[in-house]
Amino acid sequence: MSRTPLDVTVTGDADGHTIVAPDGVLDFSSRHILQDRLTALLDEGHRYLILDLSGVPLCDSSGLSVFIQTHRRAHERGGWVRLAGARPIVRRVLEITNLDRMVAMYDTVSDARTADPAASGPAER
Amino acid sequence: MTDAWFEATADLLYRTQQTRGDQLPVAVTAAMRRLGVRTTLFLVDQEQQMLRMLPQAGAAMVDPMPVEGTLAGRAFSVVETVIGRDGADWRLWVPLLDGTDRLGVMEIRPLEPAPPPHPEQCGRYELLANLIGHLTVIHLPHGDMLVQARRSRPMSVTSELLWRLLPPLTFTCQEMVISAVLEPCYEVGGDAFDYAVDGSLARMAILDATGHDLSAGVTCSVGLAAIRATRRDGGGLCAMGRAVDAAIASQFADARFATAVLAELDLASGRLRYVNAGHPPPLLIRDGKVVRTLDGGRRLPLGVADAGVDVAEELLQPGDRLLMYTDGVTEAHDSAGNVFGLDRLTDHAERNAAAGLPAPESLRRLSNAVRRHQYGELHDDATLLLMEWSSAAVERTLP
């Protein structure tokens, strides 16, 4: 199976946030690239993950399951995942599926970094 | 007193007690000889484009006939008996139905020159065709020939799995019609639909599981089974959702999910209750117009537990239609990236409502329009489910 190219850039900030920026279409063929990277980061002890989605032009349901899985794993470790900078198409997918109720969304990475920690509580119980 | 119609019916039942599926056309022909006619059975293919003759010992094979632009196709599509005349010769195309589920057509020709049948005779042929339709479906599981006759090409493993789980495409009772269409039918990914009508309660579901591969089909199958097990144990909409959440979470570790609409309509009062698990909202069609989308009842997709589910309610009016669809319909796109979109879906739905088409034909044409928009090939599953709460709609599904 051919893989959709997806570059993932990881940076940290002084407040202990880890900013993960995938660049490319997030779908069935590329989800594993992002999922593997996020899983590795969580295993290394990164707890507060900000997913910068500004470089993701399209995201299908396979991509959404990466957000769910990462949210669950981060939550188990006492951390959280926030989504930032989603383009309108991706934002719409998150809204239709109601996943915006589960994973907090912000307009920019900067907003996500400075948001109230209580804002990232899970809807899933 | 016995008459030829009774003899033919009794003979048909007798002959089909101990017959294989591939012998069905011969058994039907033998019984129908008692009425002085010769019959040929045609089944519509899975994609509902061509009517394909069931092979019959002693009869030459006829080329498949398109549903569009043939008399046989007209009988199939609008569910009406059609008579074709060629000088003194005539032949009858009678819809072959399992209840109201369209299977194909039966061709009837006189063995000896005879005057064309009058309406009362046509009505009797229609009843016999419905019996033959039931008998055809009864024989489907016993062999592969009847199934193969409906296929224009091989079916994927996922499709084979899912089709076996789905109810008939069309069901009609006195108060309403439910019909569905699922494409690409030979390569279904993870879409499904379900319904169950008992007493005055009609329950419906449409599902779209993550991904397009066999694992999506498995997710969908697990979802369908959880919904049915709960429903048959008396569980309501929220309980069904929770059952799917639990079944998916216990079986799969990769955060897969299915979006879905679960709905129930009280056929006496018109009260519709529904839950929307991250799915495109259904369309409410009233007096031939899409009057609104049903935006309530939102919860997280099935497979992602959600504690805060509120069931939404809507009071339907007699004659209302409810159209559910998966995102493969609205997101089907042409080579320039233009999506089929909600506007085109609305436009087609309204035109079909105005044309007074039977529900299954309305969906067949809508599905064709989606496929044409994408130049004949669908890349994602595109499923449509239409419920018409109307006695006029019921009439349209019958010959």
Short mmCIF file of C-alpha atoms in Angstrom, two decimals:
data_model
loop_
_atom_site.label_atom_id
_atom_site.label_comp_id
_atom_site.label_asym_id
_atom_site.label_seq_id
_atom_site.Cartn_x
_atom_site.Cartn_y
_atom_site.Cartn_z
CA MET A 1 0.00 0.00 0.00
CA SER A 2 1.37 3.42 -0.89
CA ARG A 3 1.69 5.86 1.96
CA THR A 4 0.62 9.44 1.87
CA PRO A 5 3.67 11.53 2.74
CA LEU A 6 3.20 13.17 6.10
CA ASP A 7 5.96 15.16 7.78
CA VAL A 8 5.73 15.60 11.51
CA THR A 9 7.68 18.37 13.26
CA VAL A 10 8.00 18.35 17.03
CA THR A 11 9.04 21.35 19.14
CA GLY A 12 8.87 22.12 22.86
CA ASP A 13 8.24 25.32 24.75
CA ALA A 14 9.40 26.62 28.11
CA ASP A 15 6.08 25.74 29.79
CA GLY A 16 6.43 22.01 29.19
CA HIS A 17 4.11 21.87 26.17
CA THR A 18 5.04 19.72 23.23
CA ILE A 19 3.89 21.11 19.91
CA VAL A 20 3.37 18.50 17.20
CA ALA A 21 2.84 19.79 13.68
CA PRO A 22 1.83 17.26 11.00
CA ASP A 23 2.16 18.52 7.45
CA GLY A 24 0.01 16.73 4.89
CA VAL A 25 -3.27 14.88 4.45
CA LEU A 26 -4.29 12.89 7.50
CA ASP A 27 -6.08 9.73 6.34
CA PHE A 28 -6.02 5.96 6.53
CA SER A 29 -2.65 5.69 4.81
CA SER A 30 -0.91 8.39 6.85
CA ARG A 31 -2.50 8.11 10.28
CA HIS A 32 0.10 5.63 11.52
CA ILE A 33 2.93 8.11 10.94
CA LEU A 34 1.34 10.61 13.30
CA GLN A 35 0.03 8.01 15.72
CA ASP A 36 3.45 6.35 16.10
CA ARG A 37 5.09 9.69 16.74
CA LEU A 38 2.51 10.73 19.34
CA THR A 39 2.68 7.37 21.09
CA ALA A 40 6.46 7.63 21.28
CA LEU A 41 6.21 11.15 22.73
CA LEU A 42 3.75 10.03 25.40
CA ASP A 43 5.99 7.07 26.25
CA GLU A 44 8.93 9.47 26.62
CA GLY A 45 6.93 11.41 29.21
CA HIS A 46 5.50 14.25 27.17
CA ARG A 47 2.09 14.92 28.71
CA TYR A 48 0.82 18.20 27.36
CA LEU A 49 0.48 17.89 23.62
CA ILE A 50 -0.62 20.64 21.27
CA LEU A 51 -1.41 19.41 17.78
CA ASP A 52 -0.80 22.19 15.30
CA LEU A 53 -3.16 21.29 12.45
CA SER A 54 -2.44 24.34 10.30
CA GLY A 55 -0.52 22.15 7.83
CA VAL A 56 -3.32 19.58 7.45
CA PRO A 57 -5.53 20.34 4.42
CA LEU A 58 -7.76 17.26 4.86
CA CYS A 59 -8.52 14.85 7.65
CA ASP A 60 -10.80 11.82 7.40
CA SER A 61 -12.24 9.57 10.09
CA SER A 62 -8.97 7.62 10.37
CA GLY A 63 -7.25 10.88 11.23
CA LEU A 64 -9.88 11.63 13.84
CA SER A 65 -9.23 8.32 15.55
CA VAL A 66 -5.62 9.47 16.10
CA PHE A 67 -6.95 12.43 18.10
CA ILE A 68 -9.25 10.17 20.14
CA GLN A 69 -6.55 7.63 20.89
CA THR A 70 -4.00 10.29 21.84
CA HIS A 71 -6.56 12.07 23.99
CA ARG A 72 -7.27 8.83 25.85
CA ARG A 73 -3.60 7.98 26.37
CA ALA A 74 -2.65 11.50 27.48
CA HIS A 75 -5.59 11.58 29.85
CA GLU A 76 -4.55 8.25 31.40
CA ARG A 77 -1.18 9.84 32.17
CA GLY A 78 -2.74 12.95 33.69
CA GLY A 79 -2.06 15.08 30.63
CA TRP A 80 -4.08 16.45 27.73
CA VAL A 81 -4.21 17.06 23.99
CA ARG A 82 -5.29 20.33 22.43
CA LEU A 83 -5.90 20.98 18.78
CA ALA A 84 -4.80 24.28 17.28
CA GLY A 85 -5.08 26.07 13.97
CA ALA A 86 -7.40 23.61 12.22
CA ARG A 87 -8.37 24.79 8.74
CA PRO A 88 -12.10 25.29 8.09
CA ILE A 89 -12.55 21.90 6.36
CA VAL A 90 -10.84 20.01 9.18
CA ARG A 91 -12.64 22.10 11.82
CA ARG A 92 -15.94 21.23 10.16
CA VAL A 93 -15.14 17.49 10.30
CA LEU A 94 -14.38 17.85 14.01
CA GLU A 95 -17.66 19.71 14.57
CA ILE A 96 -19.86 17.29 12.57
CA THR A 97 -18.47 14.33 14.47
CA ASN A 98 -18.91 16.23 17.77
CA LEU A 99 -15.27 15.50 18.63
CA ASP A 100 -14.83 19.20 19.43
CA ARG A 101 -16.73 18.34 22.61
CA MET A 102 -14.05 15.84 23.57
CA VAL A 103 -10.81 17.46 22.46
CA ALA A 104 -10.42 21.20 22.99
CA MET A 105 -9.84 23.28 19.84
CA TYR A 106 -8.07 26.62 19.60
CA ASP A 107 -7.57 29.03 16.75
CA THR A 108 -3.81 29.23 17.20
CA VAL A 109 -0.98 27.39 18.94
CA SER A 110 -0.48 30.50 21.05
CA ASP A 111 -4.11 30.32 22.27
CA ALA A 112 -3.70 26.63 23.05
CA ARG A 113 -0.54 27.29 25.10
CA THR A 114 -2.14 29.93 27.26
CA ALA A 115 -5.60 28.33 27.72
CA ASP A 116 -7.02 27.50 31.13
CA PRO A 117 -6.04 23.89 31.97
CA ALA A 118 -9.63 23.15 33.01
CA ALA A 119 -10.68 23.78 29.42
CA SER A 120 -9.18 20.48 28.31
CA GLY A 121 -11.41 18.19 30.36
CA PRO A 122 -12.68 15.13 28.57
CA ALA A 123 -16.29 14.67 27.55
CA GLU A 124 -15.75 10.93 27.29
CA ARG A 125 -16.47 9.02 30.45
CA MET B 1 -64.03 -26.07 -8.25
CA THR B 2 -60.47 -25.58 -9.33
CA ASP B 3 -59.32 -23.23 -12.01
CA ALA B 4 -56.08 -22.84 -13.94
CA TRP B 5 -54.79 -20.09 -11.61
CA PHE B 6 -55.22 -22.29 -8.57
CA GLU B 7 -53.61 -25.23 -10.40
CA ALA B 8 -50.65 -23.09 -11.43
CA THR B 9 -50.16 -21.73 -7.91
CA ALA B 10 -50.39 -25.18 -6.30
CA ASP B 11 -48.02 -26.62 -8.92
CA LEU B 12 -45.55 -23.80 -8.29
CA LEU B 13 -45.55 -24.46 -4.54
CA TYR B 14 -45.26 -28.20 -5.05
CA ARG B 15 -42.39 -27.98 -7.52
CA THR B 16 -40.37 -25.50 -5.48
CA GLN B 17 -40.46 -27.57 -2.28
CA GLN B 18 -37.60 -29.75 -3.47
CA THR B 19 -35.71 -27.66 -5.92
CA ARG B 20 -32.30 -26.08 -6.12
CA GLY B 21 -31.99 -22.38 -6.78
CA ASP B 22 -30.70 -23.00 -10.29
CA GLN B 23 -33.82 -25.10 -11.04
CA LEU B 24 -36.20 -22.33 -10.02
CA PRO B 25 -36.69 -20.87 -13.53
CA VAL B 26 -37.59 -24.32 -14.91
CA ALA B 27 -40.02 -24.97 -12.05
CA VAL B 28 -41.70 -21.60 -12.61
CA THR B 29 -41.94 -22.17 -16.34
CA ALA B 30 -43.49 -25.61 -15.86
CA ALA B 31 -46.11 -24.31 -13.44
CA MET B 32 -46.96 -21.28 -15.57
CA ARG B 33 -47.55 -23.47 -18.67
CA ARG B 34 -50.88 -24.30 -17.05
CA LEU B 35 -51.86 -20.69 -17.78
CA GLY B 36 -50.84 -21.01 -21.43
CA VAL B 37 -47.79 -18.80 -21.03
CA ARG B 38 -44.02 -19.10 -21.10
CA THR B 39 -42.01 -17.24 -18.48
CA THR B 40 -38.46 -15.99 -18.19
CA LEU B 41 -37.04 -14.55 -14.98
CA PHE B 42 -34.68 -11.60 -14.89
CA LEU B 43 -32.92 -10.40 -11.74
CA VAL B 44 -31.52 -6.91 -11.37
CA ASP B 45 -27.81 -6.81 -10.68
CA GLN B 46 -26.40 -5.61 -7.38
CA GLU B 47 -25.78 -2.11 -8.78
CA GLN B 48 -29.39 -1.93 -10.10
CA GLN B 49 -28.29 -1.08 -13.64
CA MET B 50 -29.04 -4.21 -15.70
CA LEU B 51 -31.68 -6.92 -15.67
CA ARG B 52 -29.99 -10.30 -16.09
CA MET B 53 -31.76 -13.44 -17.24
CA LEU B 54 -31.68 -16.41 -14.89
CA PRO B 55 -30.23 -19.30 -16.91
CA GLN B 56 -32.89 -21.85 -17.72
CA ALA B 57 -32.42 -25.31 -19.23
CA GLY B 58 -33.82 -25.39 -22.76
CA ALA B 59 -34.04 -21.61 -23.12
CA ALA B 60 -31.55 -19.43 -25.00
CA MET B 61 -29.82 -16.80 -22.89
CA VAL B 62 -30.96 -13.26 -23.51
CA ASP B 63 -28.47 -10.38 -23.23
CA PRO B 64 -28.76 -8.27 -20.08
CA MET B 65 -31.22 -5.40 -20.50
CA PRO B 66 -30.51 -1.96 -19.09
CA VAL B 67 -32.95 -0.60 -16.50
CA GLU B 68 -32.82 2.72 -18.33
CA GLY B 69 -34.67 2.86 -21.63
CA THR B 70 -36.25 -0.61 -21.87
CA LEU B 71 -39.81 -1.80 -21.25
CA ALA B 72 -38.48 -4.40 -18.82
CA GLY B 73 -36.57 -1.65 -17.04
CA ARG B 74 -39.68 0.49 -16.83
CA ALA B 75 -41.60 -2.36 -15.19
CA PHE B 76 -38.76 -2.73 -12.70
CA SER B 77 -38.13 0.91 -11.94
CA VAL B 78 -41.64 2.29 -11.50
CA VAL B 79 -43.05 -1.05 -10.26
CA GLU B 80 -45.76 -1.40 -12.91
CA THR B 81 -46.72 -4.17 -15.29
CA VAL B 82 -45.77 -3.11 -18.81
CA ILE B 83 -47.14 -4.68 -21.99
CA GLY B 84 -45.07 -4.77 -25.15
CA ARG B 85 -46.81 -5.35 -28.50
CA ASP B 86 -45.39 -6.36 -31.84
CA GLY B 87 -48.30 -6.78 -34.28
CA ALA B 88 -50.51 -9.52 -32.86
CA ASP B 89 -47.68 -10.67 -30.56
CA TRP B 90 -47.49 -9.41 -27.02
CA ARG B 91 -45.35 -9.89 -24.01
CA LEU B 92 -45.82 -8.78 -20.45
CA TRP B 93 -43.15 -7.44 -18.09
CA VAL B 94 -44.29 -7.99 -14.51
CA PRO B 95 -42.31 -6.61 -11.52
CA LEU B 96 -40.65 -9.42 -9.56
CA LEU B 97 -40.90 -8.37 -5.94
CA ASP B 98 -40.11 -9.85 -2.55
CA GLY B 99 -42.84 -7.98 -0.70
CA THR B 100 -41.90 -4.58 -2.08
CA ASP B 101 -38.17 -5.25 -2.44
CA ARG B 102 -37.43 -5.06 -6.15
CA LEU B 103 -35.71 -8.22 -7.41
CA GLY B 104 -36.21 -7.93 -11.16
CA VAL B 105 -38.92 -8.69 -13.70
CA MET B 106 -40.76 -11.70 -15.06
CA GLU B 107 -41.36 -11.86 -18.79
CA ILE B 108 -44.62 -13.54 -19.81
CA ARG B 109 -45.40 -14.57 -23.41
CA PRO B 110 -48.30 -16.63 -24.74
CA LEU B 111 -47.53 -20.21 -25.81
CA GLU B 112 -50.13 -19.95 -28.59
CA PRO B 113 -51.48 -16.79 -30.21
CA ALA B 114 -53.87 -15.25 -27.70
CA PRO B 115 -55.45 -11.88 -27.01
CA PRO B 116 -53.44 -9.69 -24.62
CA PRO B 117 -54.35 -10.09 -20.95
CA HIS B 118 -56.94 -7.77 -19.46
CA PRO B 119 -56.26 -5.83 -16.23
CA GLU B 120 -57.74 -8.52 -13.95
CA GLN B 121 -55.41 -11.14 -15.47
CA CYS B 122 -52.48 -8.76 -15.11
CA GLY B 123 -53.34 -8.39 -11.42
CA ARG B 124 -53.19 -12.17 -11.02
CA TYR B 125 -49.85 -12.34 -12.81
CA GLU B 126 -48.59 -9.67 -10.41
CA LEU B 127 -49.66 -11.73 -7.40
CA LEU B 128 -47.98 -14.83 -8.83
CA ALA B 129 -44.85 -12.78 -9.56
CA ASN B 130 -44.80 -11.70 -5.92
CA LEU B 131 -45.05 -15.34 -4.84
CA ILE B 132 -42.22 -16.22 -7.25
CA GLY B 133 -40.24 -13.31 -5.77
CA HIS B 134 -40.67 -14.76 -2.28
CA LEU B 135 -39.68 -18.21 -3.55
CA THR B 136 -36.59 -16.76 -5.22
CA VAL B 137 -35.42 -15.16 -1.96
CA ILE B 138 -36.11 -18.38 -0.06
CA HIS B 139 -33.80 -20.23 -2.45
CA LEU B 140 -30.99 -17.68 -2.31
CA PRO B 141 -29.09 -19.19 0.65
CA HIS B 142 -29.07 -22.76 -0.69
CA GLY B 143 -26.70 -22.26 -3.60
CA ASP B 144 -24.65 -19.65 -5.36
CA MET B 145 -26.26 -19.54 -8.79
CA LEU B 146 -29.01 -17.05 -7.92
CA VAL B 147 -26.46 -14.84 -6.17
CA GLN B 148 -24.01 -15.05 -9.08
CA ALA B 149 -26.77 -14.11 -11.52
CA ARG B 150 -27.03 -10.75 -9.75
CA ARG B 151 -23.34 -9.91 -10.04
CA SER B 152 -21.62 -8.17 -12.91
CA ARG B 153 -18.22 -8.58 -11.25
CA PRO B 154 -16.58 -10.12 -8.20
CA MET B 155 -17.38 -8.81 -4.75
CA SER B 156 -14.81 -7.79 -2.13
CA VAL B 157 -14.59 -9.70 1.15
CA THR B 158 -15.92 -6.67 3.04
CA SER B 159 -18.91 -6.38 0.73
CA GLU B 160 -19.62 -10.08 1.01
CA LEU B 161 -19.56 -9.72 4.80
CA LEU B 162 -21.75 -6.63 4.98
CA TRP B 163 -24.42 -7.50 2.43
CA ARG B 164 -25.19 -10.65 4.34
CA LEU B 165 -25.97 -8.55 7.40
CA LEU B 166 -28.23 -5.97 5.77
CA PRO B 167 -32.02 -6.22 5.66
CA PRO B 168 -33.79 -6.06 2.25
CA LEU B 169 -33.30 -2.72 0.51
CA THR B 170 -37.00 -1.88 0.67
CA PHE B 171 -39.70 -2.59 3.21
CA THR B 172 -43.27 -1.37 3.13
CA CYS B 173 -46.06 -1.66 5.67
CA GLN B 174 -49.43 0.09 5.63
CA GLU B 175 -48.14 3.33 7.14
CA MET B 176 -44.69 3.81 5.64
CA VAL B 177 -41.90 2.83 3.30
CA ILE B 178 -38.23 2.41 4.17
CA SER B 179 -35.73 2.08 1.37
CA ALA B 180 -31.94 2.23 1.15
CA VAL B 181 -29.14 2.07 -1.38
CA LEU B 182 -25.47 1.36 -0.74
CA GLU B 183 -22.67 2.03 -3.23
CA PRO B 184 -20.11 1.03 -4.42
CA CYS B 185 -21.96 -2.21 -3.89
CA TYR B 186 -19.09 -4.55 -4.88
CA GLU B 187 -16.55 -2.72 -2.73
CA VAL B 188 -18.45 -1.51 0.32
CA GLY B 189 -16.10 -0.17 2.97
CA GLY B 190 -17.80 0.45 6.27
CA ASP B 191 -21.31 1.75 5.63
CA ALA B 192 -24.47 -0.02 6.70
CA PHE B 193 -28.11 0.59 7.45
CA ASP B 194 -30.72 -1.23 9.47
CA TYR B 195 -34.40 -1.05 10.28
CA ALA B 196 -36.99 -2.95 12.25
CA VAL B 197 -40.70 -2.20 12.30
CA ASP B 198 -42.84 -3.71 15.07
CA GLY B 199 -46.26 -2.57 16.15
CA SER B 200 -46.38 1.18 15.71
CA LEU B 201 -42.64 1.68 16.12
CA ALA B 202 -40.26 1.95 13.15
CA ARG B 203 -36.60 1.87 14.17
CA MET B 204 -33.90 2.96 11.69
CA ALA B 205 -30.14 3.27 11.69
CA ILE B 206 -27.42 4.38 9.31
CA LEU B 207 -23.75 3.76 10.11
CA ASP B 208 -20.38 4.80 8.69
CA ALA B 209 -17.32 3.17 10.26
CA THR B 210 -13.78 4.56 10.24
CA GLY B 211 -11.71 3.61 7.21
CA HIS B 212 -12.59 1.84 3.98
CA ASP B 213 -11.02 -1.56 4.43
CA LEU B 214 -12.02 -4.92 5.88
CA SER B 215 -11.50 -3.63 9.42
CA ALA B 216 -14.11 -0.92 8.70
CA GLY B 217 -16.52 -3.68 7.64
CA VAL B 218 -15.79 -5.56 10.83
CA THR B 219 -16.38 -2.43 12.95
CA CYS B 220 -19.65 -1.87 11.15
CA SER B 221 -20.72 -5.48 11.64
CA VAL B 222 -19.98 -5.29 15.36
CA GLY B 223 -21.97 -2.05 15.54
CA LEU B 224 -24.97 -3.53 13.74
CA ALA B 225 -24.94 -6.62 15.95
CA ALA B 226 -24.74 -4.54 19.14
CA ILE B 227 -27.63 -2.35 17.99
CA ARG B 228 -29.80 -5.37 17.21
CA ALA B 229 -28.96 -7.30 20.36
CA THR B 230 -29.91 -4.26 22.47
CA ARG B 231 -33.03 -3.44 20.48
CA ARG B 232 -34.25 -7.03 20.69
CA ASP B 233 -33.71 -6.90 24.43
CA GLY B 234 -36.01 -3.88 24.63
CA GLY B 235 -33.26 -1.26 24.76
CA GLY B 236 -33.84 2.26 23.48
CA LEU B 237 -31.73 4.65 21.41
CA CYS B 238 -29.25 5.59 24.13
CA ALA B 239 -28.84 1.99 25.24
CA MET B 240 -28.11 0.95 21.66
CA GLY B 241 -25.43 3.63 21.43
CA ARG B 242 -23.85 2.53 24.71
CA ALA B 243 -23.87 -1.10 23.55
CA VAL B 244 -21.94 -0.18 20.41
CA ASP B 245 -19.51 1.92 22.49
CA ALA B 246 -18.85 -1.05 24.76
CA ALA B 247 -18.58 -3.60 21.95
CA ILE B 248 -16.11 -1.53 19.92
CA ALA B 249 -14.04 -0.50 22.94
CA SER B 250 -13.77 -4.08 24.19
CA GLN B 251 -12.73 -5.47 20.82
CA PHE B 252 -10.45 -2.86 19.27
CA ALA B 253 -7.61 -0.82 20.81
CA ASP B 254 -7.13 1.67 17.97
CA ALA B 255 -9.84 4.22 18.78
CA ARG B 256 -11.91 3.27 15.77
CA PHE B 257 -15.50 4.44 15.68
CA ALA B 258 -18.62 4.65 13.56
CA THR B 259 -20.73 7.71 13.01
CA ALA B 260 -24.43 6.94 13.00
CA VAL B 261 -27.98 8.17 13.27
CA LEU B 262 -30.29 5.99 15.37
CA ALA B 263 -33.96 6.91 15.08
CA GLU B 264 -37.41 5.65 15.94
CA LEU B 265 -40.73 6.85 14.55
CA ASP B 266 -44.08 6.27 16.22
CA LEU B 267 -46.25 5.45 13.22
CA ALA B 268 -49.43 6.38 15.08
CA SER B 269 -48.44 9.86 16.28
CA GLY B 270 -45.57 10.83 13.96
CA ARG B 271 -43.26 11.43 16.91
CA LEU B 272 -39.67 10.92 15.77
CA ARG B 273 -36.92 10.42 18.34
CA TYR B 274 -33.28 10.31 17.30
CA VAL B 275 -29.67 10.36 18.37
CA ASN B 276 -26.91 11.60 16.08
CA ALA B 277 -23.47 10.14 16.80
CA GLY B 278 -21.25 12.49 14.81
CA HIS B 279 -23.09 11.85 11.54
CA PRO B 280 -24.36 14.29 8.91
CA PRO B 281 -27.82 15.41 10.09
CA PRO B 282 -30.84 13.82 8.33
CA LEU B 283 -32.97 15.93 5.98
CA LEU B 284 -36.68 16.47 6.59
CA ILE B 285 -38.65 16.70 3.33
CA ARG B 286 -42.15 18.13 3.60
CA ASP B 287 -44.50 18.87 0.68
CA GLY B 288 -41.65 18.08 -1.71
CA LYS B 289 -39.22 20.55 -0.13
CA VAL B 290 -36.29 20.01 2.19
CA VAL B 291 -37.57 22.10 5.10
CA ARG B 292 -34.71 21.55 7.52
CA THR B 293 -31.92 19.35 8.77
CA LEU B 294 -32.48 17.52 12.04
CA ASP B 295 -29.64 18.92 14.11
CA GLY B 296 -30.41 17.66 17.60
CA GLY B 297 -29.55 14.59 19.64
CA ARG B 298 -25.82 14.99 19.20
CA ARG B 299 -23.33 12.70 20.84
CA LEU B 300 -19.80 11.50 20.15
CA PRO B 301 -19.39 8.83 17.45
CA LEU B 302 -20.29 5.24 18.39
CA GLY B 303 -17.25 3.65 19.99
CA VAL B 304 -16.41 6.82 21.94
CA ALA B 305 -18.44 6.72 25.14
CA ASP B 306 -20.48 9.84 25.75
CA ALA B 307 -22.19 10.48 29.07
CA GLY B 308 -24.17 13.51 27.94
CA VAL B 309 -26.63 12.19 25.38
CA ASP B 310 -29.98 13.88 24.90
CA VAL B 311 -32.48 12.22 22.59
CA ALA B 312 -33.94 14.77 20.18
CA GLU B 313 -37.59 14.84 19.11
CA GLU B 314 -39.40 16.00 16.02
CA LEU B 315 -43.09 15.74 15.22
CA LEU B 316 -43.56 14.52 11.66
CA GLN B 317 -46.60 15.30 9.53
CA PRO B 318 -48.29 12.69 7.35
CA GLY B 319 -46.53 12.61 3.99
CA ASP B 320 -43.14 13.62 5.45
CA ARG B 321 -39.95 12.05 4.17
CA LEU B 322 -36.79 11.56 6.16
CA LEU B 323 -33.53 11.23 4.20
CA MET B 324 -30.40 9.95 5.91
CA TYR B 325 -27.05 9.76 4.15
CA THR B 326 -23.38 9.13 4.77
CA ASP B 327 -20.69 11.69 3.96
CA GLY B 328 -19.63 9.69 0.88
CA VAL B 329 -22.74 11.15 -0.80
CA THR B 330 -22.07 14.82 -0.18
CA GLU B 331 -18.29 14.48 -0.47
CA ALA B 332 -18.25 12.58 -3.77
CA HIS B 333 -16.13 14.84 -5.97
CA ASP B 334 -15.35 15.30 -9.64
CA SER B 335 -11.81 15.58 -11.03
CA ALA B 336 -11.78 19.33 -10.34
CA GLY B 337 -12.54 18.66 -6.69
CA ASN B 338 -16.13 19.93 -6.80
CA VAL B 339 -18.10 17.96 -4.25
CA PHE B 340 -21.62 16.62 -4.86
CA GLY B 341 -22.62 18.64 -1.83
CA LEU B 342 -25.72 19.19 0.21
CA ASP B 343 -27.26 21.53 -2.39
CA ARG B 344 -27.21 18.89 -5.14
CA LEU B 345 -28.49 16.27 -2.71
CA THR B 346 -31.36 18.58 -1.74
CA ASP B 347 -32.09 19.41 -5.37
CA HIS B 348 -32.24 15.74 -6.42
CA ALA B 349 -34.31 14.77 -3.39
CA GLU B 350 -36.85 17.49 -4.13
CA ARG B 351 -37.08 16.64 -7.83
CA ASN B 352 -37.57 12.94 -7.09
CA ALA B 353 -40.25 13.79 -4.53
CA ALA B 354 -42.04 15.94 -7.13
CA ALA B 355 -41.81 13.14 -9.72
CA GLY B 356 -43.76 10.80 -7.43
CA LEU B 357 -41.26 7.98 -7.86
CA PRO B 358 -41.37 4.86 -5.71
CA ALA B 359 -38.90 5.29 -2.81
CA PRO B 360 -36.42 2.66 -4.08
CA GLU B 361 -36.37 4.24 -7.55
CA SER B 362 -35.89 7.69 -6.08
CA LEU B 363 -32.80 6.41 -4.25
CA ARG B 364 -31.51 4.45 -7.24
CA ARG B 365 -31.55 7.61 -9.35
CA LEU B 366 -30.02 9.69 -6.59
CA SER B 367 -27.23 7.15 -6.19
CA ASN B 368 -26.69 7.16 -9.99
CA ALA B 369 -26.37 10.95 -9.88
CA VAL B 370 -23.71 10.71 -7.17
CA ARG B 371 -21.80 8.11 -9.20
CA ARG B 372 -22.05 10.17 -12.39
CA HIS B 373 -20.73 13.20 -10.52
CA GLN B 374 -17.64 11.16 -9.72
CA TYR B 375 -17.34 9.80 -13.28
CA GLY B 376 -18.65 6.36 -12.50
CA GLU B 377 -16.35 5.40 -9.64
CA LEU B 378 -17.03 6.04 -5.99
CA HIS B 379 -14.03 6.24 -3.69
CA ASP B 380 -15.96 6.30 -0.45
CA ASP B 381 -19.15 4.52 0.53
CA ALA B 382 -22.25 6.50 -0.34
CA THR B 383 -25.32 5.24 1.48
CA LEU B 384 -28.82 6.70 1.44
CA LEU B 385 -31.82 5.73 3.54
CA LEU B 386 -35.26 7.17 2.85
CA MET B 387 -38.30 6.80 5.08
CA GLU B 388 -41.66 7.98 3.74
CA TRP B 389 -44.50 8.23 6.27
CA SER B 390 -47.27 8.20 3.73
CA SER B 391 -49.93 5.83 2.42
CA ALA B 392 -49.45 7.31 -1.08
CA ALA B 393 -45.76 6.35 -0.88
CA VAL B 394 -46.83 2.84 0.11
CA GLU B 395 -49.02 2.59 -3.01
CA ARG B 396 -46.14 3.63 -5.23
CA THR B 397 -44.04 0.63 -4.16
CA LEU B 398 -46.75 -1.83 -5.29
CA PRO B 399 -47.70 -2.80 -8.86
#
